[in-house]
Coordinates of C-alpha atoms and ligand atoms in Angstrom, one line a residue:
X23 CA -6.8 40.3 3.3
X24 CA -6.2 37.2 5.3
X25 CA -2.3 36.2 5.4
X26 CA -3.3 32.9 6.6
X27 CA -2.4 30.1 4.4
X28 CA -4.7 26.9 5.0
X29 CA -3.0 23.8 2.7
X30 CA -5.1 21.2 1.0
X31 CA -3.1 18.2 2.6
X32 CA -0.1 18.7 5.4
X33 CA 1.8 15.5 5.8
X34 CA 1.8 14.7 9.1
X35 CA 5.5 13.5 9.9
X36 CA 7.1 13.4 13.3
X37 CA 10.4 12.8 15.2
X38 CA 9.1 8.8 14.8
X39 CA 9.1 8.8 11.4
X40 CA 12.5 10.9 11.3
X41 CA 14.0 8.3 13.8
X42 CA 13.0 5.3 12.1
X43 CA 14.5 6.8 8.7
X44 CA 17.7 7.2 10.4
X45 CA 17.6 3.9 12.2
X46 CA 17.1 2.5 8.7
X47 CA 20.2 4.2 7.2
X48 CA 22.4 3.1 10.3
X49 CA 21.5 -0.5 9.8
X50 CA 23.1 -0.6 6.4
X51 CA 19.9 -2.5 5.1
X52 CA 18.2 0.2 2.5
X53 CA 15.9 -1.6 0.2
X54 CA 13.4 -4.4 0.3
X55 CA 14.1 -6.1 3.7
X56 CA 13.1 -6.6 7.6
X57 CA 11.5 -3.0 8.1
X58 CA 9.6 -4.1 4.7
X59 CA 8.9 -7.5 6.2
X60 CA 7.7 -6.0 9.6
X61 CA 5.6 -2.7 8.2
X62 CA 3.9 -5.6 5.8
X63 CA 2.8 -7.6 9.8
X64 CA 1.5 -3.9 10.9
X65 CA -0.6 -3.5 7.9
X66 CA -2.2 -6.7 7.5
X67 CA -2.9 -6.5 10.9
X68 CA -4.3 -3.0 11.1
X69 CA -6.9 -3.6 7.9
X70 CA -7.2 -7.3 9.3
X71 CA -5.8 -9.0 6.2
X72 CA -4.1 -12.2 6.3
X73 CA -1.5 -11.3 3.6
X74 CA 0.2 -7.9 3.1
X75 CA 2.8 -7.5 -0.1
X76 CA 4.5 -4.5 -0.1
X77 CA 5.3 -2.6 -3.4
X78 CA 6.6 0.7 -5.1
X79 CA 3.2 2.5 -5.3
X80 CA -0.5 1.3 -5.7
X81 CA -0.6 2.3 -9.3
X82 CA 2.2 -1.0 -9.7
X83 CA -0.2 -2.5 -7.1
X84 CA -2.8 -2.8 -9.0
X85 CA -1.2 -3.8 -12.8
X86 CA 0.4 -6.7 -10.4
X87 CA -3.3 -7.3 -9.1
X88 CA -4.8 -7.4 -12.4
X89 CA -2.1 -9.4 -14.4
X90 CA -1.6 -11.9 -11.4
X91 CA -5.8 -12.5 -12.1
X92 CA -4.8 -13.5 -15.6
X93 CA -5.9 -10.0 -16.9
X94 CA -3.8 -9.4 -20.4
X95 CA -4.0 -7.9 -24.3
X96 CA -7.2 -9.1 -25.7
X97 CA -9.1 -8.7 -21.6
X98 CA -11.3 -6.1 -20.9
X99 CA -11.6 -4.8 -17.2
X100 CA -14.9 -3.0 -15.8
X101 CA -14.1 0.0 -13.8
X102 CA -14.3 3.4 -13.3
X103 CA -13.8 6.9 -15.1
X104 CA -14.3 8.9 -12.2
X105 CA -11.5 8.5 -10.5
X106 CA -7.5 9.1 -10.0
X107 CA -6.1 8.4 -13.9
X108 CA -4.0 6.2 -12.1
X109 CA -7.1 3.4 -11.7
X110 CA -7.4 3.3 -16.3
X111 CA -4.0 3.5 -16.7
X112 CA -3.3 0.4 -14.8
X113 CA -5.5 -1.5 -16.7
X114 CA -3.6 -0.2 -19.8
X115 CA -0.6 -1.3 -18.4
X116 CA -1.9 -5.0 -18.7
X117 CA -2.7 -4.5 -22.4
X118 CA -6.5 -4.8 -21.2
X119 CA -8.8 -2.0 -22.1
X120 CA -11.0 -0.4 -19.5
X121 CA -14.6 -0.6 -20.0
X122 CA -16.2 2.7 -17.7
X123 CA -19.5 2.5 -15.6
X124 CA -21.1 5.2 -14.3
X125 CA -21.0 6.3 -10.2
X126 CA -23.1 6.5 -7.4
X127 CA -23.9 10.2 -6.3
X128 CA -23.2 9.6 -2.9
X129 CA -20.0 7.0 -2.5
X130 CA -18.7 8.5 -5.9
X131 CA -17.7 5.0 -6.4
X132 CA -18.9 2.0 -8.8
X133 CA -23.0 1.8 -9.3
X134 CA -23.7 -1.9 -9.2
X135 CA -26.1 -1.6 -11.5
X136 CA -24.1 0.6 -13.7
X137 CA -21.6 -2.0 -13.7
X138 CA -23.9 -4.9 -15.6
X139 CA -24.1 -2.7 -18.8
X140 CA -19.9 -2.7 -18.9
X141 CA -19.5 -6.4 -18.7
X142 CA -18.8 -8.3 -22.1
X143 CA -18.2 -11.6 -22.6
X144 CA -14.3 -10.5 -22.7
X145 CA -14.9 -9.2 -19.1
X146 CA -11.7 -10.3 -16.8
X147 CA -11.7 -8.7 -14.1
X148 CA -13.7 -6.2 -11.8
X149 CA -12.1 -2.9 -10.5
X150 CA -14.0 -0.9 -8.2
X151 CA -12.7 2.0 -6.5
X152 CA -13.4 3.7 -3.1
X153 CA -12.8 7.1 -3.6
X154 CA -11.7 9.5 -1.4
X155 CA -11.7 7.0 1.1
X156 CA -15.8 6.4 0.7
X157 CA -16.4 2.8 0.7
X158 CA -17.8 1.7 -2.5
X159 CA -21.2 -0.6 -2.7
X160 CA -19.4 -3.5 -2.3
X161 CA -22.6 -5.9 -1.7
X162 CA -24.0 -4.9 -4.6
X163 CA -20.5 -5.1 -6.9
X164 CA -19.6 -8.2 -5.5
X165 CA -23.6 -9.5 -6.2
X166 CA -22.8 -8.8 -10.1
X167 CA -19.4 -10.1 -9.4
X168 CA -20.0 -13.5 -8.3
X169 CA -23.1 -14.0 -10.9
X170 CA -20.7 -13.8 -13.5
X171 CA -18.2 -15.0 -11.8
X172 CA -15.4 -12.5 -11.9
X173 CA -12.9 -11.3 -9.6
X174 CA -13.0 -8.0 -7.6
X175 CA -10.1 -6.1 -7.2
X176 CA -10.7 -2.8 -5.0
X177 CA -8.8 0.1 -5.6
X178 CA -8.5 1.3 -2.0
X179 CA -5.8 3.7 -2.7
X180 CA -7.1 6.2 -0.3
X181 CA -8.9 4.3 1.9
X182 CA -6.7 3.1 5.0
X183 CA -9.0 3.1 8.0
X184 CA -12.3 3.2 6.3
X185 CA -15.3 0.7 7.3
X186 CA -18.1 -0.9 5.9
X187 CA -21.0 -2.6 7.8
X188 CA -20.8 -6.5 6.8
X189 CA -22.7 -9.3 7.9
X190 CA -23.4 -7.4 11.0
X191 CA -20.3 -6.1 11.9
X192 CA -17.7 -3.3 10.8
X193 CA -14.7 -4.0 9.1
X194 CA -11.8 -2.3 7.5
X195 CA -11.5 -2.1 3.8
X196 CA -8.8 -4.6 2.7
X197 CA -9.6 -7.4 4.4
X198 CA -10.1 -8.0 1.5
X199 CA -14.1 -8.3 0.1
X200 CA -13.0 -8.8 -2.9
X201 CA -9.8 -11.1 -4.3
X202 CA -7.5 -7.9 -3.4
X203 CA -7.3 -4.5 -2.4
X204 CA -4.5 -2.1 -3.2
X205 CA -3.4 0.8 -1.0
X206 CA -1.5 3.9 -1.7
X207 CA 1.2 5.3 0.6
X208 CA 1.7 8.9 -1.3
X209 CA 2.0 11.6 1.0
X210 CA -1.6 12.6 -0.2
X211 CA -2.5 9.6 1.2
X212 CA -3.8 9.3 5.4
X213 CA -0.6 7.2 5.8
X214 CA 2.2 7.6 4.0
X215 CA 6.0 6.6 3.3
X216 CA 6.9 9.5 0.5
X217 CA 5.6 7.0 -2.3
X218 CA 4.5 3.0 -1.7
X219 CA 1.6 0.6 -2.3
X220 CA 0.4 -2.9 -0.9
X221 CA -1.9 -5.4 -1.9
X222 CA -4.0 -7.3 0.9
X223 CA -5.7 -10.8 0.0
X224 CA -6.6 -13.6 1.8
X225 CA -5.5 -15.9 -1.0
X226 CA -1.8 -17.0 -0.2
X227 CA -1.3 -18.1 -3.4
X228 CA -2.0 -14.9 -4.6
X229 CA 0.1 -13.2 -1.9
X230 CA 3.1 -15.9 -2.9
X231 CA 2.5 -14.8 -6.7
X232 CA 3.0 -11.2 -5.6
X233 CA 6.1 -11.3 -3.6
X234 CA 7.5 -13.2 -6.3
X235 CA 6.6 -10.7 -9.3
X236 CA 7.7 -7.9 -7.3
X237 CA 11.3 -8.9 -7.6
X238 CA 11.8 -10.4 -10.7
X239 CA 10.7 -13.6 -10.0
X240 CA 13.5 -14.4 -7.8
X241 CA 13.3 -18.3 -6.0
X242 CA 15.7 -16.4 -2.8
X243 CA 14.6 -13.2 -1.2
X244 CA 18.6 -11.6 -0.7
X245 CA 17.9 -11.1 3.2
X246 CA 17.4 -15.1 3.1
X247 CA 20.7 -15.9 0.9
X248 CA 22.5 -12.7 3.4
X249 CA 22.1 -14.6 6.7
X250 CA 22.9 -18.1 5.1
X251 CA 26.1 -19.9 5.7
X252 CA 26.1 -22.2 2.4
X253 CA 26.6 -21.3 -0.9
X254 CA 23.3 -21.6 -3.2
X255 CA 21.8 -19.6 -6.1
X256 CA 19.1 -18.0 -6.9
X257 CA 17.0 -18.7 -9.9
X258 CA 14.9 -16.3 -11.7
X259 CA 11.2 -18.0 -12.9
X260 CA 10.0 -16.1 -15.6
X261 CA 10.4 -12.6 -17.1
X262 CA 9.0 -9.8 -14.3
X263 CA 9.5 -6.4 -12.5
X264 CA 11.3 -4.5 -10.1
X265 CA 8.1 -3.0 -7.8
X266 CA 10.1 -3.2 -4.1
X267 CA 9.4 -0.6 -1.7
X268 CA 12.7 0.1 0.2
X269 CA 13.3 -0.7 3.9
X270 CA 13.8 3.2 4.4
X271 CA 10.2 3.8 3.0
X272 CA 9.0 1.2 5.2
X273 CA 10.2 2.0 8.4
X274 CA 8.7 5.7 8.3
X275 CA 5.1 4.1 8.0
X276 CA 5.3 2.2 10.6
X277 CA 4.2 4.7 13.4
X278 CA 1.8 6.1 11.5
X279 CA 0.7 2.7 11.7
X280 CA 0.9 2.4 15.3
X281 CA -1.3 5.4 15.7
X282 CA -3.6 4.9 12.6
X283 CA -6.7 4.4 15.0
X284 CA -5.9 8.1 16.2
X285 CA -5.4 9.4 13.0
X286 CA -8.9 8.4 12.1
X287 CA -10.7 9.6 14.9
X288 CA -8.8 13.0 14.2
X289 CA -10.2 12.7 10.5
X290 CA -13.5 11.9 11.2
X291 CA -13.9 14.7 14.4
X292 CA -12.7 17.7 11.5
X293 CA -15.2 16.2 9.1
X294 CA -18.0 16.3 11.5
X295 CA -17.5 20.1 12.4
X296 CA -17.5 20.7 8.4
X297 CA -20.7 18.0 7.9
X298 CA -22.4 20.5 10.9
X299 CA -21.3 24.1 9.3
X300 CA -22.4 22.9 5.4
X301 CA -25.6 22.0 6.8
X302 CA -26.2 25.3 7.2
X303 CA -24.8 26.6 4.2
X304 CA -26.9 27.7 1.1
X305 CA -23.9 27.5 -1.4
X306 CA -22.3 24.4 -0.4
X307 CA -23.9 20.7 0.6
X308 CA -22.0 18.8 2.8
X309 CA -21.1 14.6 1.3
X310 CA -23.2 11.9 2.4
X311 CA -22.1 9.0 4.4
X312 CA -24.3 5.8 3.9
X313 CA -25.4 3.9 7.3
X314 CA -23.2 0.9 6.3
X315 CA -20.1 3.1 5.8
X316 CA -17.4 4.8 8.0
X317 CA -14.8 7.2 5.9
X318 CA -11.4 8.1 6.7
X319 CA -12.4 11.4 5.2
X320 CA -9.0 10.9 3.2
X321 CA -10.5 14.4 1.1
X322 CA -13.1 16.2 2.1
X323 CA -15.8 16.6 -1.1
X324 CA -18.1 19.1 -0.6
X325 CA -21.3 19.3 -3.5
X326 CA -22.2 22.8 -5.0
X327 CA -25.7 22.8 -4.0
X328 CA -27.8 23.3 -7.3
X329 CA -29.8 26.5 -7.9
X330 CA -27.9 29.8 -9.1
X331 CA -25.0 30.1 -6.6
X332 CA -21.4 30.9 -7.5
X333 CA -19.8 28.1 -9.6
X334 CA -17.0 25.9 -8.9
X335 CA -14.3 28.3 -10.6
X336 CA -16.4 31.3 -8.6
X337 CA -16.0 29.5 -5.1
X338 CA -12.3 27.9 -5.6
X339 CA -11.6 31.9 -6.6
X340 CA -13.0 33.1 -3.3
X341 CA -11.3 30.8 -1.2
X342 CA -7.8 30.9 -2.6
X343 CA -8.6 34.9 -2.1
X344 CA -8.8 34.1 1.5
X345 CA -6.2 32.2 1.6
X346 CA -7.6 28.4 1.4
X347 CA -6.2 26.0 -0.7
X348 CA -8.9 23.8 -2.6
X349 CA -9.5 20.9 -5.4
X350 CA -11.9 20.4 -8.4
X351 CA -13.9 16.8 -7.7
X352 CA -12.7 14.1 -8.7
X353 CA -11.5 13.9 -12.5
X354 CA -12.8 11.5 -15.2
X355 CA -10.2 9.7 -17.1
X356 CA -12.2 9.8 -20.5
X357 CA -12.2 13.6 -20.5
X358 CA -8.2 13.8 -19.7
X359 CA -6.6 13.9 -23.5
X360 CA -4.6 10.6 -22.9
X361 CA -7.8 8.8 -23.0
X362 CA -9.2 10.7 -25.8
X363 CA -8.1 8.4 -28.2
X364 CA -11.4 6.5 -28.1
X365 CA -10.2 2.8 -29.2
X366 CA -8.5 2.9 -25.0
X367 CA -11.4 2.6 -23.6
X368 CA -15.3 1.9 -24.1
X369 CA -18.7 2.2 -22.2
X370 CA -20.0 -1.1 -22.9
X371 CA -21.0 -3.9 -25.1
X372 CA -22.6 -1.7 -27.7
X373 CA -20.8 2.1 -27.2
X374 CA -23.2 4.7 -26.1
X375 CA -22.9 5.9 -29.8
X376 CA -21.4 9.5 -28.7
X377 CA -17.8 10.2 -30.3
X378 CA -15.9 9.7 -27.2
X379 CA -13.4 12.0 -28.9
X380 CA -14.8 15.5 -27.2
X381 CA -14.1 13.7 -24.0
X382 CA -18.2 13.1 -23.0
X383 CA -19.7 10.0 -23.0
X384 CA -23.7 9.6 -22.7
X385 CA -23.1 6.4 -20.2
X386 CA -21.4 8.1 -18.0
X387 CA -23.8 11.8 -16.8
X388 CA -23.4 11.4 -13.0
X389 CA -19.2 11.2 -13.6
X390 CA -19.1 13.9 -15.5
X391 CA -21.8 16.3 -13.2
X392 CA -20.0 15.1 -10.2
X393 CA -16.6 16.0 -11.5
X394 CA -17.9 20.0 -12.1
X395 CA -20.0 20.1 -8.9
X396 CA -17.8 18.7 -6.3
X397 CA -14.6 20.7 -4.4
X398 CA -12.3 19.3 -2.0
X399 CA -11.6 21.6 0.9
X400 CA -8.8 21.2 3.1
X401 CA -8.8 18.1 5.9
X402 CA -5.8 16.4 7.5
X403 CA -4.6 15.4 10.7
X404 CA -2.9 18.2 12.4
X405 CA -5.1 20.4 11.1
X406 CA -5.7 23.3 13.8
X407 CA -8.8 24.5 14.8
X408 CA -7.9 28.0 13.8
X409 CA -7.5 26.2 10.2
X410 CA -10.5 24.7 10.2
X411 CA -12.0 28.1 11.4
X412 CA -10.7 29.9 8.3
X413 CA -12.0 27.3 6.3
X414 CA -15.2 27.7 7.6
X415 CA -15.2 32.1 7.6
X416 CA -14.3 31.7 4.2
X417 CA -17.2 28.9 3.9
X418 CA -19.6 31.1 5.4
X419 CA -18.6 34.7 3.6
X420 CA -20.2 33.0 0.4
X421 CA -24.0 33.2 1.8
X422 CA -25.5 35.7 -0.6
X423 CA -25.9 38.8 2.1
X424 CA -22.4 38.5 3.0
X425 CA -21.4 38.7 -0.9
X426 CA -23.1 41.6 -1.6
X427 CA -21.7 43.2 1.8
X428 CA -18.1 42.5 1.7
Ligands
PLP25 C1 -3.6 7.9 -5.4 C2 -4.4 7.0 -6.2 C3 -3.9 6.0 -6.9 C4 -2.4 5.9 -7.2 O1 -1.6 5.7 -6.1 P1 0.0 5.8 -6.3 O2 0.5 5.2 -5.0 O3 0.3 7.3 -6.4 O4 0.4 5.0 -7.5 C5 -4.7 5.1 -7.5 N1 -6.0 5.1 -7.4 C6 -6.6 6.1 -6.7 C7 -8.1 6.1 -6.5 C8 -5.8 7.1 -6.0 O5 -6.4 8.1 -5.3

């Protein structure tokens, strides 16, 4: 039995990040501040966004996204099941109800076409996801989008790093393509500052709007009304939220930051050596990437090839034997029981007629099949080649000879 222990995600946190925290706490500026100020330069500028707001996490991101888009009670927003439940339940949190398309087997995000039978004429809003870090089709989504003339909000929680080919050249996800893009900073995230979020846009109106709602609404950010030398107050504009992300969170993403470009080449090099061994393999397919599409490989989703090999349970099973840590695909929110209550969500103008209630929806096949077929196998920087090695012995003791052998 192998005593080796390969993890699903290691956080990859230095002596820089540990510095920075403490640099942070001898400054006597916690909270919402410069580190905040200066981490929300570094990211704009690594995803080349004009605007970067800084928040608590992206799941806030995105509510603030939506509502700031006009998105309320009443709205309905066309997105995605398969995905994070974090993606449905922020359109929840608007009062909006999400209406679910179907996926694309390969970016496991939004299929454009898919997305024309959730529209309704109380359609608000657009929110794609790119999953896993996979860029979503966002030509085709923002095609639909523009026809009907909707905003796009991305959900690019995972996807720091990631590229798509556009108008000839690549560019990083959260440029934005759409009206905004949200980013995660949880620590299963590729950067990551214990929890956060920000929202990118080009819009400064937009990014104005956000940095107001974050903090209540407040006319004076306090480092302004700190460093002035007359007496003024601060006016609060309308009812909001408390989304800040503190200055100690912020200063520990920073280097990661800094070496971001790094961290993706270190991504990308692990996920080639697994693209070359599942090649080979007759159990498990390696995942597509699309010519116009460069992944962070945030997780790694491998796709039970079809035929009558071990299932997903089966193979998770074996690897945890050999000590590898591994993840079911990607879960659906209508089959989790908080969106069983079928009056949260629907598939489209005219339901596809299916209770809902059993958690299955006819609209929604490739979802569901991808959720059952796909695993996540372990891949983060700092992963060791001896790690990856295990990964791939364990990977390679499922071919049907060595079964039967060992
Ligand atoms: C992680 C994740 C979120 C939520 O991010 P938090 O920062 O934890 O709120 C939202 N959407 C997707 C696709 C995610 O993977």
């Amino acid at each position: 039995m192998d005593t080796h222990r390969v993890p699903l995600v290691r956080p990859s946190l230095g002596e820089s990040e540990a510095e920075a925290a403490a640099r942070v706490v001898r400054s006597g500026w916690v909270t919402q501040g410069p580190e905040v100020a200066a981490f929300e330069a570094e990211f704009a500028r690594a995803v080349g966004a004009e605007h970067a707001v800084a928040v608590a996490n992206c799941t806030v991101a995105l509510e603030l996204a939506l509502r700031t888009l006009g998105v309320g009670p009443g709205d309905e927003v066309a997105t995605v099941s398969h995905s994070f439940v974090a993606t449905a339940n922020a359109v929840v949190a608007t009062g909006a109800r999400p209406v679910f398309a179907d996926v694309d087997d390969d970016t496991l995000g939004m299929d454009a076409a898919r997305l024309e039978l959730a529209l309704t004429p109380r359609t608000r809003a657009i929110l794609c996801v790119h999953q896993l870090g996979i860029p979503c089709d966002l030509e085709g989504i923002l095609a639909v989008a523009t026809r009907r003339g909707l905003p796009v909000v991305e959900d690019a929680a995972c996807a720091i790093g990631s590229e798509v080919r556009w108008q000839g050249r690549w560019e990083r996800i959260g440029r934005p393509h759409g009206r905004v893009a949200c980013f995660s900073l949880h620590p299963r995230k590729v950067v990551t500052t214990g929890d956060g979020g920000v929202l990118t846009t080009s819009d400064a109106e937009l990014a104005h709007r956000f940095r107001l709602l974050r903090q209540h609404a407040m006319t004076v950010p306090d480092t302004v009304r700190h460093h002035s030398d007359r007496v003024f107050f601060e006016a609060y504009l309308e009812p909001a939220h408390n989304y800040r992300l503190t200055d100690l969170q912020a200063a520990v993403g920073r280097p990661q930051l800094a070496r971001l470009d790094a961290i993706i080449e270190e991504r990308r090099a692990l996920a080639a050596v697994y693209h070359e061994a599942l090649a080979r393999s007759s159990v498990l397919a390696p995942p597509r990437e699309l010519p116009w599409a460069r992944c962070n490989w945030q997780s790694y989703p491998a796709r039970l090839r079809d035929g009558s090999g071990p299932g997903q349970v089966a193979v998770m099973q074996h690897l945890l034997d050999r000590g590898i840590a591994s993840k079911r695909g990607v879960s659906n929110a209508h089959q989790e029981p908080a969106y069983r209550e079928g009056r949260r969500w629907t598939c489209g103008p005219t339901p596809c007629g299916v209770g809902h209630a059993a958690g299955h929806c006819a609209r929604l096949p490739r979802s569901e099949r991808l959720r059952d077929t796909t695993l996540l196998l372990p891949l983060f920087h700092g992963m060791t080649a001896d790690e990856q090695q295990a990964v791939l012995a364990a990977v390679a003791a499922l071919e049907p000879g060595v079964r039967r052998s060992s």
